[in-house]
PDB file of C-alpha atoms in Angstrom:
ATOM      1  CA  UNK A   1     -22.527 -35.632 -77.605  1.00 69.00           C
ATOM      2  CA  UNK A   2     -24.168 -32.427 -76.931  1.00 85.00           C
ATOM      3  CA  UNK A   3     -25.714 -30.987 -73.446  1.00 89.00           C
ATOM      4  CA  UNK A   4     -29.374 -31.540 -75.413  1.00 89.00           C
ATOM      5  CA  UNK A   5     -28.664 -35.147 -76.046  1.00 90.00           C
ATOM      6  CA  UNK A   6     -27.242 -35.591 -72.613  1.00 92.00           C
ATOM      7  CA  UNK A   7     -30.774 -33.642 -71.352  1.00 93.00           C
ATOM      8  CA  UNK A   8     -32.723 -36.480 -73.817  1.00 92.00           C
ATOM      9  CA  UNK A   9     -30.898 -39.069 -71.992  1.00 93.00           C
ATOM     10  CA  UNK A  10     -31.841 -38.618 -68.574  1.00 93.00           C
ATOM     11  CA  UNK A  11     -35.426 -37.397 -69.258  1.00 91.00           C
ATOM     12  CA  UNK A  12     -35.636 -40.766 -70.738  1.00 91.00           C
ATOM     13  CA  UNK A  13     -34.035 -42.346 -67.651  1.00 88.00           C
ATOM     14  CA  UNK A  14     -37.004 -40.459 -65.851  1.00 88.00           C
ATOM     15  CA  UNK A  15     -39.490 -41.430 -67.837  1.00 87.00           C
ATOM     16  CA  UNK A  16     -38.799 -45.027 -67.368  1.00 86.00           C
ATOM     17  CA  UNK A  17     -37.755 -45.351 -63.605  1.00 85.00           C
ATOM     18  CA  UNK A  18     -40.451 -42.458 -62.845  1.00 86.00           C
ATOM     19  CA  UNK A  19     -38.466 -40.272 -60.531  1.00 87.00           C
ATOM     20  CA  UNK A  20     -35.512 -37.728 -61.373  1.00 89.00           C
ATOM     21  CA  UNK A  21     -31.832 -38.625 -60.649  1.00 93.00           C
ATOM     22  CA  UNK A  22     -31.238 -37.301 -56.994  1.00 93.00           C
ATOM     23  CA  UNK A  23     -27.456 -35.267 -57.639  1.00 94.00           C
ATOM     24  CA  UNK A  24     -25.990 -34.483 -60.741  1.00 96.00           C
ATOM     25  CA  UNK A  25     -22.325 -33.318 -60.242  1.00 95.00           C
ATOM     26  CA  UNK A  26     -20.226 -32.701 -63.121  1.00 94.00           C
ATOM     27  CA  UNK A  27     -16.528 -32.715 -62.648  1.00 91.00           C
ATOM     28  CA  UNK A  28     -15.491 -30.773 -65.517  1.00 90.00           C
ATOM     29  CA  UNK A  29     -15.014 -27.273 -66.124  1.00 91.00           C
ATOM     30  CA  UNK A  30     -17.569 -24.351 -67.382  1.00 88.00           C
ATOM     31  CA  UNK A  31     -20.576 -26.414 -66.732  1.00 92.00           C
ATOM     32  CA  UNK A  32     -22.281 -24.386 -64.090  1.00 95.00           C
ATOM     33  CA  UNK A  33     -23.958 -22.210 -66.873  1.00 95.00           C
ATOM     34  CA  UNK A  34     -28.033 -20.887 -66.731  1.00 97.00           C
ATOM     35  CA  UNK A  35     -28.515 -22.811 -70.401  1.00 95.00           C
ATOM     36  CA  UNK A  36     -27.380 -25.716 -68.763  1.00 95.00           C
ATOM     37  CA  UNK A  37     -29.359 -25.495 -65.671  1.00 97.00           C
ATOM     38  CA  UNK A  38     -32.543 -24.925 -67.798  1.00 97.00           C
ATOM     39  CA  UNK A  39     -31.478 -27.724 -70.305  1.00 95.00           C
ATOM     40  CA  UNK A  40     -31.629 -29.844 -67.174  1.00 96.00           C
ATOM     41  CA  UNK A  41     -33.992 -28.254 -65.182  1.00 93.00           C
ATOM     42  CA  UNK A  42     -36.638 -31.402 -65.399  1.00 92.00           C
ATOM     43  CA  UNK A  43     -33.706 -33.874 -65.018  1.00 94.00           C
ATOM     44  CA  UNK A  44     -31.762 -34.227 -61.493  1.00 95.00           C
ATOM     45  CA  UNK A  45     -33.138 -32.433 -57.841  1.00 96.00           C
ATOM     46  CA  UNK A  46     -29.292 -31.137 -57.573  1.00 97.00           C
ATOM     47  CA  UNK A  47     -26.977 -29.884 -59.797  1.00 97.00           C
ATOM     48  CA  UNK A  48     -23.490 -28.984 -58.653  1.00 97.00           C
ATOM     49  CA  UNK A  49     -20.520 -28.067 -60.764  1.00 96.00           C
ATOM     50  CA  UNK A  50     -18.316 -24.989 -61.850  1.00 95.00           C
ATOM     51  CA  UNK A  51     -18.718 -21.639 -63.740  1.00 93.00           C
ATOM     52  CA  UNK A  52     -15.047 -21.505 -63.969  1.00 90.00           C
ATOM     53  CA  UNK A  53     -12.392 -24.429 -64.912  1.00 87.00           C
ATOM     54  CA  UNK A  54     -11.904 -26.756 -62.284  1.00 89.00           C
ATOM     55  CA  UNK A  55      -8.284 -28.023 -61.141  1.00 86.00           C
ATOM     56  CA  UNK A  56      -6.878 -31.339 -62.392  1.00 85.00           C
ATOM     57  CA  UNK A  57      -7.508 -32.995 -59.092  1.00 85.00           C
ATOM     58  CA  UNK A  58     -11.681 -32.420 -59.353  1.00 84.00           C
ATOM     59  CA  UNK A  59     -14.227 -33.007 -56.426  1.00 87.00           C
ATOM     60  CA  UNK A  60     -13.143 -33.656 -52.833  1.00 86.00           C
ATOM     61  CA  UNK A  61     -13.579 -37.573 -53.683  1.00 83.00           C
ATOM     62  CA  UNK A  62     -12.062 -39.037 -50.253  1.00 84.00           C
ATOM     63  CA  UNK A  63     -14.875 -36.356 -48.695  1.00 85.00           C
ATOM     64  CA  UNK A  64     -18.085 -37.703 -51.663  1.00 85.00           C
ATOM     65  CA  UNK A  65     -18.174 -41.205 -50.134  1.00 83.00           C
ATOM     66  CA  UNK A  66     -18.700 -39.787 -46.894  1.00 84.00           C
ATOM     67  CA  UNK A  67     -21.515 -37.470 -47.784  1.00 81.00           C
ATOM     68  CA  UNK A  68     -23.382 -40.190 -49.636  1.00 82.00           C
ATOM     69  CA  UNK A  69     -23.778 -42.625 -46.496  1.00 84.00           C
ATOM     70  CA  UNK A  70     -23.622 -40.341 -43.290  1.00 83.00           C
ATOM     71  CA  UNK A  71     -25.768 -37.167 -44.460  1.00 73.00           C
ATOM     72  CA  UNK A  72     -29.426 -37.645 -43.378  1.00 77.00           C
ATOM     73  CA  UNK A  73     -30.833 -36.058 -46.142  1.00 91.00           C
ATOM     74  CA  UNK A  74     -29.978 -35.552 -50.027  1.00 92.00           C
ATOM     75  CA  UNK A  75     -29.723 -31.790 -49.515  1.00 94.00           C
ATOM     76  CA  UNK A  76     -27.243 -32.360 -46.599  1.00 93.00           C
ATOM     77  CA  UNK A  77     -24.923 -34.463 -48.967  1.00 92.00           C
ATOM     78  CA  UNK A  78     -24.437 -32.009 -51.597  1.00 94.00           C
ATOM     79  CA  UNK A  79     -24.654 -28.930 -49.373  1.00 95.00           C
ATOM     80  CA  UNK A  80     -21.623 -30.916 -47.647  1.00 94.00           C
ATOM     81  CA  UNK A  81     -19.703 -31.620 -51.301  1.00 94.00           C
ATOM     82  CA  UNK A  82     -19.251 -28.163 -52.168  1.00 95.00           C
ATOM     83  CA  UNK A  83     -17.700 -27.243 -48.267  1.00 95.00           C
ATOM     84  CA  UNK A  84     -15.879 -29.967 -48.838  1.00 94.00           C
ATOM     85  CA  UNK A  85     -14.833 -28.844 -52.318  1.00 93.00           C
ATOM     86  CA  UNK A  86     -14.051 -25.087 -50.678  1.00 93.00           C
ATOM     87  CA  UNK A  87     -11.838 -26.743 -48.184  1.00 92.00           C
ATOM     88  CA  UNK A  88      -9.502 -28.937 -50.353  1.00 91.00           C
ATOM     89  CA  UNK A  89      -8.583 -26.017 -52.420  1.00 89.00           C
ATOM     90  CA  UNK A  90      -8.846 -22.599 -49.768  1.00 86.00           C
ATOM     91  CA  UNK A  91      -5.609 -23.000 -49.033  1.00 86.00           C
ATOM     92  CA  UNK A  92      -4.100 -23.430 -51.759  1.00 88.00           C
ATOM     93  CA  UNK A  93      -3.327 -21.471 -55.066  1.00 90.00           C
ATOM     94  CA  UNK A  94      -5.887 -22.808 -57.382  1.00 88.00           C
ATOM     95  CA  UNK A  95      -8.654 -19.800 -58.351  1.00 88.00           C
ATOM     96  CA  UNK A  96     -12.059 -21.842 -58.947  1.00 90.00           C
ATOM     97  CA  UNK A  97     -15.684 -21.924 -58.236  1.00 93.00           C
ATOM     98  CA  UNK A  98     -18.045 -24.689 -57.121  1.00 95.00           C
ATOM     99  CA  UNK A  99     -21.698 -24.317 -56.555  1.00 97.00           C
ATOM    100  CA  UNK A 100     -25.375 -26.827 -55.949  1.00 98.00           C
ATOM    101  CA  UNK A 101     -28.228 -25.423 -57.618  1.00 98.00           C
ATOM    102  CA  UNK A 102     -31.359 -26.525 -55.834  1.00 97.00           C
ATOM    103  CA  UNK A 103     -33.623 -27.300 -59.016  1.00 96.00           C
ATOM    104  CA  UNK A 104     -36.671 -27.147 -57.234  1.00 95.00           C
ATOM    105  CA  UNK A 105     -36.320 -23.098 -56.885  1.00 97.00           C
ATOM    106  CA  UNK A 106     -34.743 -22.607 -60.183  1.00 97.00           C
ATOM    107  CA  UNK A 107     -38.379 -22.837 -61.495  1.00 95.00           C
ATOM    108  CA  UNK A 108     -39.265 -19.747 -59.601  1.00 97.00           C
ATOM    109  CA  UNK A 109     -36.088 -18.573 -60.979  1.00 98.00           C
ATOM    110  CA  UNK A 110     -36.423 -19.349 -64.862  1.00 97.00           C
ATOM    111  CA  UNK A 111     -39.616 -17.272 -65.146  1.00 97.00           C
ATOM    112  CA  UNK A 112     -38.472 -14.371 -63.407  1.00 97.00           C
ATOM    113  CA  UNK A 113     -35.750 -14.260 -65.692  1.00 98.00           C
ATOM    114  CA  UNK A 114     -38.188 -15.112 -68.604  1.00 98.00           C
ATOM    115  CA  UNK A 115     -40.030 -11.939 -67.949  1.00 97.00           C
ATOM    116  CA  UNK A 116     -37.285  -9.637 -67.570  1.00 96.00           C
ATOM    117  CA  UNK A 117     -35.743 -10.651 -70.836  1.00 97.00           C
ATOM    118  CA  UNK A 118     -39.103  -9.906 -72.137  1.00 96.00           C
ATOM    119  CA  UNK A 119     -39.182  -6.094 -70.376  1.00 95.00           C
ATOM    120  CA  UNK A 120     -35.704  -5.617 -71.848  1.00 94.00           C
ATOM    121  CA  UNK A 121     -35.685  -6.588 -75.196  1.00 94.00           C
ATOM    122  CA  UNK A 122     -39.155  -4.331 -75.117  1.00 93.00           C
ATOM    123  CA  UNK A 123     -37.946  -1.323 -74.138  1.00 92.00           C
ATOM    124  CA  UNK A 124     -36.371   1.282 -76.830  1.00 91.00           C
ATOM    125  CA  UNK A 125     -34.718   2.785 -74.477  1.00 91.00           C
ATOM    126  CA  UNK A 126     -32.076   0.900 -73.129  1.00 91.00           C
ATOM    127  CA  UNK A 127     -28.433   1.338 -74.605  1.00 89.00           C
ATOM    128  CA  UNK A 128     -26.566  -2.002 -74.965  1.00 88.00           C
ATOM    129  CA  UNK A 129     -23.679  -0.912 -76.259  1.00 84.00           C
ATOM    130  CA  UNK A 130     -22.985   0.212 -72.793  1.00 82.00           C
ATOM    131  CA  UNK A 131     -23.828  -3.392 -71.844  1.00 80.00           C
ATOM    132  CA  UNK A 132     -20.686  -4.820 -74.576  1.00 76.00           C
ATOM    133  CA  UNK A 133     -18.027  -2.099 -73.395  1.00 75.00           C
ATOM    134  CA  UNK A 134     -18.754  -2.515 -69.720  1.00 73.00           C
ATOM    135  CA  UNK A 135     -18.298  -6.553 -70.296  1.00 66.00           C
ATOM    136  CA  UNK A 136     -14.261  -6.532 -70.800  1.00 60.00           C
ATOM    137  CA  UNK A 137     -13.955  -4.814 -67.230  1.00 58.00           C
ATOM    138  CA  UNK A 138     -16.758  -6.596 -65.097  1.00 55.00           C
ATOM    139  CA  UNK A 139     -17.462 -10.103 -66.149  1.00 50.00           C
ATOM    140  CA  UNK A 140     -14.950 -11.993 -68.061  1.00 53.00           C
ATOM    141  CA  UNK A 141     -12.862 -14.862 -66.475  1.00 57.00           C
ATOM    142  CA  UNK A 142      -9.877 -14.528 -68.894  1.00 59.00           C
ATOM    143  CA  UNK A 143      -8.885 -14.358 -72.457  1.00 61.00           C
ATOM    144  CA  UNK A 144      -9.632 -18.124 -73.221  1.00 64.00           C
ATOM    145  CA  UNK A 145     -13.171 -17.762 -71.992  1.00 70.00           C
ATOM    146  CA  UNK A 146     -13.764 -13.955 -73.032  1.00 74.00           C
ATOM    147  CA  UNK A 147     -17.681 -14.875 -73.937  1.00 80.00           C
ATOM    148  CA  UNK A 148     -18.396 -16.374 -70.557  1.00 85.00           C
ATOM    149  CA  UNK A 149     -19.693 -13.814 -67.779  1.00 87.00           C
ATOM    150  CA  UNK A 150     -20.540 -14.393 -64.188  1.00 90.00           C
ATOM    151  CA  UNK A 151     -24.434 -14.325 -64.245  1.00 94.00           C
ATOM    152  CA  UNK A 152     -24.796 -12.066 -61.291  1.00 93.00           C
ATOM    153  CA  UNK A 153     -22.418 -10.154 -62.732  1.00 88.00           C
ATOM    154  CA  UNK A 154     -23.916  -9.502 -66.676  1.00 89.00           C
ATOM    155  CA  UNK A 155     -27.256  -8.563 -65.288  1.00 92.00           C
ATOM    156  CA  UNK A 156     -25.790  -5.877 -62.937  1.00 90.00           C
ATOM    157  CA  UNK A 157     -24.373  -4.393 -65.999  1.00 88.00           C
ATOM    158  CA  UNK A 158     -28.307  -3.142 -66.995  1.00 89.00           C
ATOM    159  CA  UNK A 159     -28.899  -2.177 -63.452  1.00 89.00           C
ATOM    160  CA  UNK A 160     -27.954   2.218 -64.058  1.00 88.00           C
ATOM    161  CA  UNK A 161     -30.301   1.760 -66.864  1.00 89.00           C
ATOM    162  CA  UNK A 162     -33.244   0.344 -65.685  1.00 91.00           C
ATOM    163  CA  UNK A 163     -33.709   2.579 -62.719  1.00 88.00           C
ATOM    164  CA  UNK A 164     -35.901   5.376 -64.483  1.00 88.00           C
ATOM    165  CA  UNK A 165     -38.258   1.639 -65.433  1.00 92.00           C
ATOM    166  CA  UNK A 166     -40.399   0.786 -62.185  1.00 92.00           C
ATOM    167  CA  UNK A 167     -41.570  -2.414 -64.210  1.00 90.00           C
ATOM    168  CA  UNK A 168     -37.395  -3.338 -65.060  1.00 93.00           C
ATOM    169  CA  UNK A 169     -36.527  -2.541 -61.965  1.00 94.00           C
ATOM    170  CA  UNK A 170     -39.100  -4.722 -59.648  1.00 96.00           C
ATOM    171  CA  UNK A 171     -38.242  -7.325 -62.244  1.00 96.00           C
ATOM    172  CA  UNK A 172     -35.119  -6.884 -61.975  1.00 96.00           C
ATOM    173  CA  UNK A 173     -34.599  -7.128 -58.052  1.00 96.00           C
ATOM    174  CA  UNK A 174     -37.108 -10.219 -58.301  1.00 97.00           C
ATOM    175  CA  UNK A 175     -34.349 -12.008 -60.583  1.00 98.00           C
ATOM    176  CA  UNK A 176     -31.435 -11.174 -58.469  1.00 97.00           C
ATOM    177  CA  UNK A 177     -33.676 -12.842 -55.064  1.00 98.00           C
ATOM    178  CA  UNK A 178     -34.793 -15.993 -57.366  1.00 98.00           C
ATOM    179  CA  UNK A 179     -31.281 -16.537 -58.547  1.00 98.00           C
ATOM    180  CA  UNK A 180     -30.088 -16.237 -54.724  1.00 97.00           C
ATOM    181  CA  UNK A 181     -32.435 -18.608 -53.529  1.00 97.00           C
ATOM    182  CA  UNK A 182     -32.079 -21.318 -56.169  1.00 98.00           C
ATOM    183  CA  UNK A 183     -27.735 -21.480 -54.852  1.00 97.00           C
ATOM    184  CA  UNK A 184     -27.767 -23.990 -51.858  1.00 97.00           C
ATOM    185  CA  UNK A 185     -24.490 -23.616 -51.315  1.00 97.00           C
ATOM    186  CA  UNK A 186     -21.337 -21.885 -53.560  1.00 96.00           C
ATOM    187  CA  UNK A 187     -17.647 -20.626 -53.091  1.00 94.00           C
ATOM    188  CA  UNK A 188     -15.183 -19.337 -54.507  1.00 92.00           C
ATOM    189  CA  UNK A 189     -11.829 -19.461 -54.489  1.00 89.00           C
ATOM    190  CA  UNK A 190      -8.450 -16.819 -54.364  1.00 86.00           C
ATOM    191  CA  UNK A 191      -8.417 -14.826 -57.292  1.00 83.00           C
ATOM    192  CA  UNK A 192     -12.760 -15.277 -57.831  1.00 85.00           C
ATOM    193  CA  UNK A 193     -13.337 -14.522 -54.162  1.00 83.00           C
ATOM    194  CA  UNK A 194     -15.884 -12.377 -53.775  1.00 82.00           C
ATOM    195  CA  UNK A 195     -16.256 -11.553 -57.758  1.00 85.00           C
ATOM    196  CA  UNK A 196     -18.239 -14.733 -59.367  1.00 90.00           C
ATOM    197  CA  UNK A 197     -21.698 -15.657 -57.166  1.00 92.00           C
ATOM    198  CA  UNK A 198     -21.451 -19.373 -59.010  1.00 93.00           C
ATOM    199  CA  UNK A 199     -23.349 -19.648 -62.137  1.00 95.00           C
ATOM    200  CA  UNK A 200     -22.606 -18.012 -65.486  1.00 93.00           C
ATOM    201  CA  UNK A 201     -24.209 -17.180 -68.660  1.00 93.00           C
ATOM    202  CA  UNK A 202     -22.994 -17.335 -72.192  1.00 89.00           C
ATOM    203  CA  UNK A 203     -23.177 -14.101 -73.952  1.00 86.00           C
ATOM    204  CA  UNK A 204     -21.140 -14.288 -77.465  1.00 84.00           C
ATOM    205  CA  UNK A 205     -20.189 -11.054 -77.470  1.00 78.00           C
ATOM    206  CA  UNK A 206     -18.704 -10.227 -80.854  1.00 79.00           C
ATOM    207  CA  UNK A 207     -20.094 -11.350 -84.322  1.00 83.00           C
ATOM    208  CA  UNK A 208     -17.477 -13.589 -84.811  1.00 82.00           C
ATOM    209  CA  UNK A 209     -18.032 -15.514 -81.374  1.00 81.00           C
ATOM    210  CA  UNK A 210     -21.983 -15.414 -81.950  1.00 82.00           C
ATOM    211  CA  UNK A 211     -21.639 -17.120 -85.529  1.00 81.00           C
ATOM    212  CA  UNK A 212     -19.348 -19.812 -84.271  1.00 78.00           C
ATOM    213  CA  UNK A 213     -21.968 -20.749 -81.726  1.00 75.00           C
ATOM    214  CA  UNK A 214     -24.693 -20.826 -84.286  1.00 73.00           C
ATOM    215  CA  UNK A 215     -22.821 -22.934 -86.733  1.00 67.00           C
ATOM    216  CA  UNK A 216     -22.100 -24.794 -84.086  1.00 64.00           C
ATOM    217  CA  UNK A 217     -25.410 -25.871 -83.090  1.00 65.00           C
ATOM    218  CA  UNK A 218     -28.195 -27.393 -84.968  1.00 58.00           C
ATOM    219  CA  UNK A 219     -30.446 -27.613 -82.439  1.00 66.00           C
ATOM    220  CA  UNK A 220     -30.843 -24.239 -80.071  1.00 81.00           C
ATOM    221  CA  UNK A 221     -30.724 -25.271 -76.515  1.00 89.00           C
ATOM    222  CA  UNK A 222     -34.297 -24.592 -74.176  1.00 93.00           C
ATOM    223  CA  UNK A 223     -33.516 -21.455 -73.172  1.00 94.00           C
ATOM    224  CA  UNK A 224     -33.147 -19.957 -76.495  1.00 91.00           C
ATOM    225  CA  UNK A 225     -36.661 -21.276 -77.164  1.00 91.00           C
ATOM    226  CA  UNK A 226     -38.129 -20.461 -74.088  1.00 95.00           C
ATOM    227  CA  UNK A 227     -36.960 -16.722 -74.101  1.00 95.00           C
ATOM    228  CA  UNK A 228     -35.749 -13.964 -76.189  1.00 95.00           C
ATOM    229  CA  UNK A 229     -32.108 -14.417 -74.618  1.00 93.00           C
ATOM    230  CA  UNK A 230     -30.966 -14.813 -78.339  1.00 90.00           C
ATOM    231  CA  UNK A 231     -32.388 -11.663 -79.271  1.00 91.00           C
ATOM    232  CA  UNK A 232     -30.691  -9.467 -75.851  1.00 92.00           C
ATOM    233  CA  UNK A 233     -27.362 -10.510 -77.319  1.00 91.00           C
ATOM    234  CA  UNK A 234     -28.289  -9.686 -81.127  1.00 90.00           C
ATOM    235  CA  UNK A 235     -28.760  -6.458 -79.220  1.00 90.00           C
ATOM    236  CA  UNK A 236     -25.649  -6.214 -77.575  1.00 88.00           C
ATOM    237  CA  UNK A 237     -23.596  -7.561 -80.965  1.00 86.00           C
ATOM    238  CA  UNK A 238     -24.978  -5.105 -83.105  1.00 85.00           C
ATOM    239  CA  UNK A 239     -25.443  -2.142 -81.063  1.00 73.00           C
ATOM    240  CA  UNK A 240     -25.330   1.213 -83.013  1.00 60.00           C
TER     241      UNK A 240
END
């Protein structure tokens, strides 16, 4: 059961009861990824989850019930689960991430980020083979999950490049503000404080990794269609 056929199910669940689902938390690790968010972009207001694995334990459940029948509005409630989240696991040794995308700004987002992919894959003269030696130092979360990267942090990695571009670089800025304001609320915890901003991005990284994930997949997810994402990491895989 794929994330597409999940997305089929609850655009059908739309169609039929004519509204989207209010929240959408998934307790279960790596799920707080852009292709996921714009796989479900027309399916649920809120979206909360983790870029990162999550502990054993999960959600702040004795805190959920709570939120759902005391918090005046729907963007109080899940504003509320991810404190809560924070504060069940700050003290303690567990390194995660939890974050609520607000999927009414993530449209602003998702075309921002639409264009700039666009810009990049464009221009002749950007090096990204400086983008697949600088990944092994800035944006991994381990060995396990080697072709996951932070989001904030993969797009910084074109930032030295882009500065001689006044085009990339308005673009640029514009994606980093969109991607800020679609995050209602995020933390992070020990070892990922102050190094993941809550979302990631899956960037297959070696050939090996990136023909695993097409054999893997028969359908391409949205974004794939809806940008030239595919073609930035072809870029970064077989950089001369």
């Amino acid at each position: 059961f794929s994330i597409i056929d999940f997305a089929k199910v609850l655009k059908e669940f739309k169609d039929v009861q004519n509204k989207k689902i209010d929240i959408l938390q998934f307790d279960c690790c790596l799920m707080q990824m852009i292709e996921i968010l714009w796989q479900l972009k027309d399916c649920a207001d809120f979206i909360i989850g983790s870029e990162t694995e999550l502990p054993g334990n999960g959600s702040n459940y004795s805190e959920i019930y709570k939120n759902l029948t005391t918090n005046s509005t729907v963007k109080d409630c899940v504003h509320n689960i991810v404190t809560d989240f924070e504060k069940k696991y700050k003290n303690t040794i567990v390194s995660c991430t939890y974050a609520v995308a607000d999927m009414e700004n993530f449209e602003n987002f998702s075309k921002s980020f639409k264009i700039f992919l666009d810009e990049l894959v464009n221009n002749k003269d950007i090096d990204f083979s400086v983008i697949n030696n600088k990944r092994e130092e800035l944006y991994k979360y381990d060995d396990s999950f080697c072709e996951y990267a932070d989001f904030k942090s993969f797009l910084y990695t074109f930032e030295n490049q882009i500065l001689a571009y006044p085009l990339l670089e308005n673009i640029f800025f514009k994606v980093l503000e969109d991607y800020d304001d679609f995050i209602l609320n995020s933390c992070t915890t020990n070892a990922y404080a102050g190094v993941l901003s809550g979302f990631g991005i899956n960037i297959p990284y070696t050939e090996k990794l990136y023909s695993y994930y097409n054999q893997q997949s028969a359908d391409y997810l949205d974004i794939y269609k809806d940008t030239v994402l595919n073609q930035i990491i072809e870029k970064i895989i077989y950089s001369e």
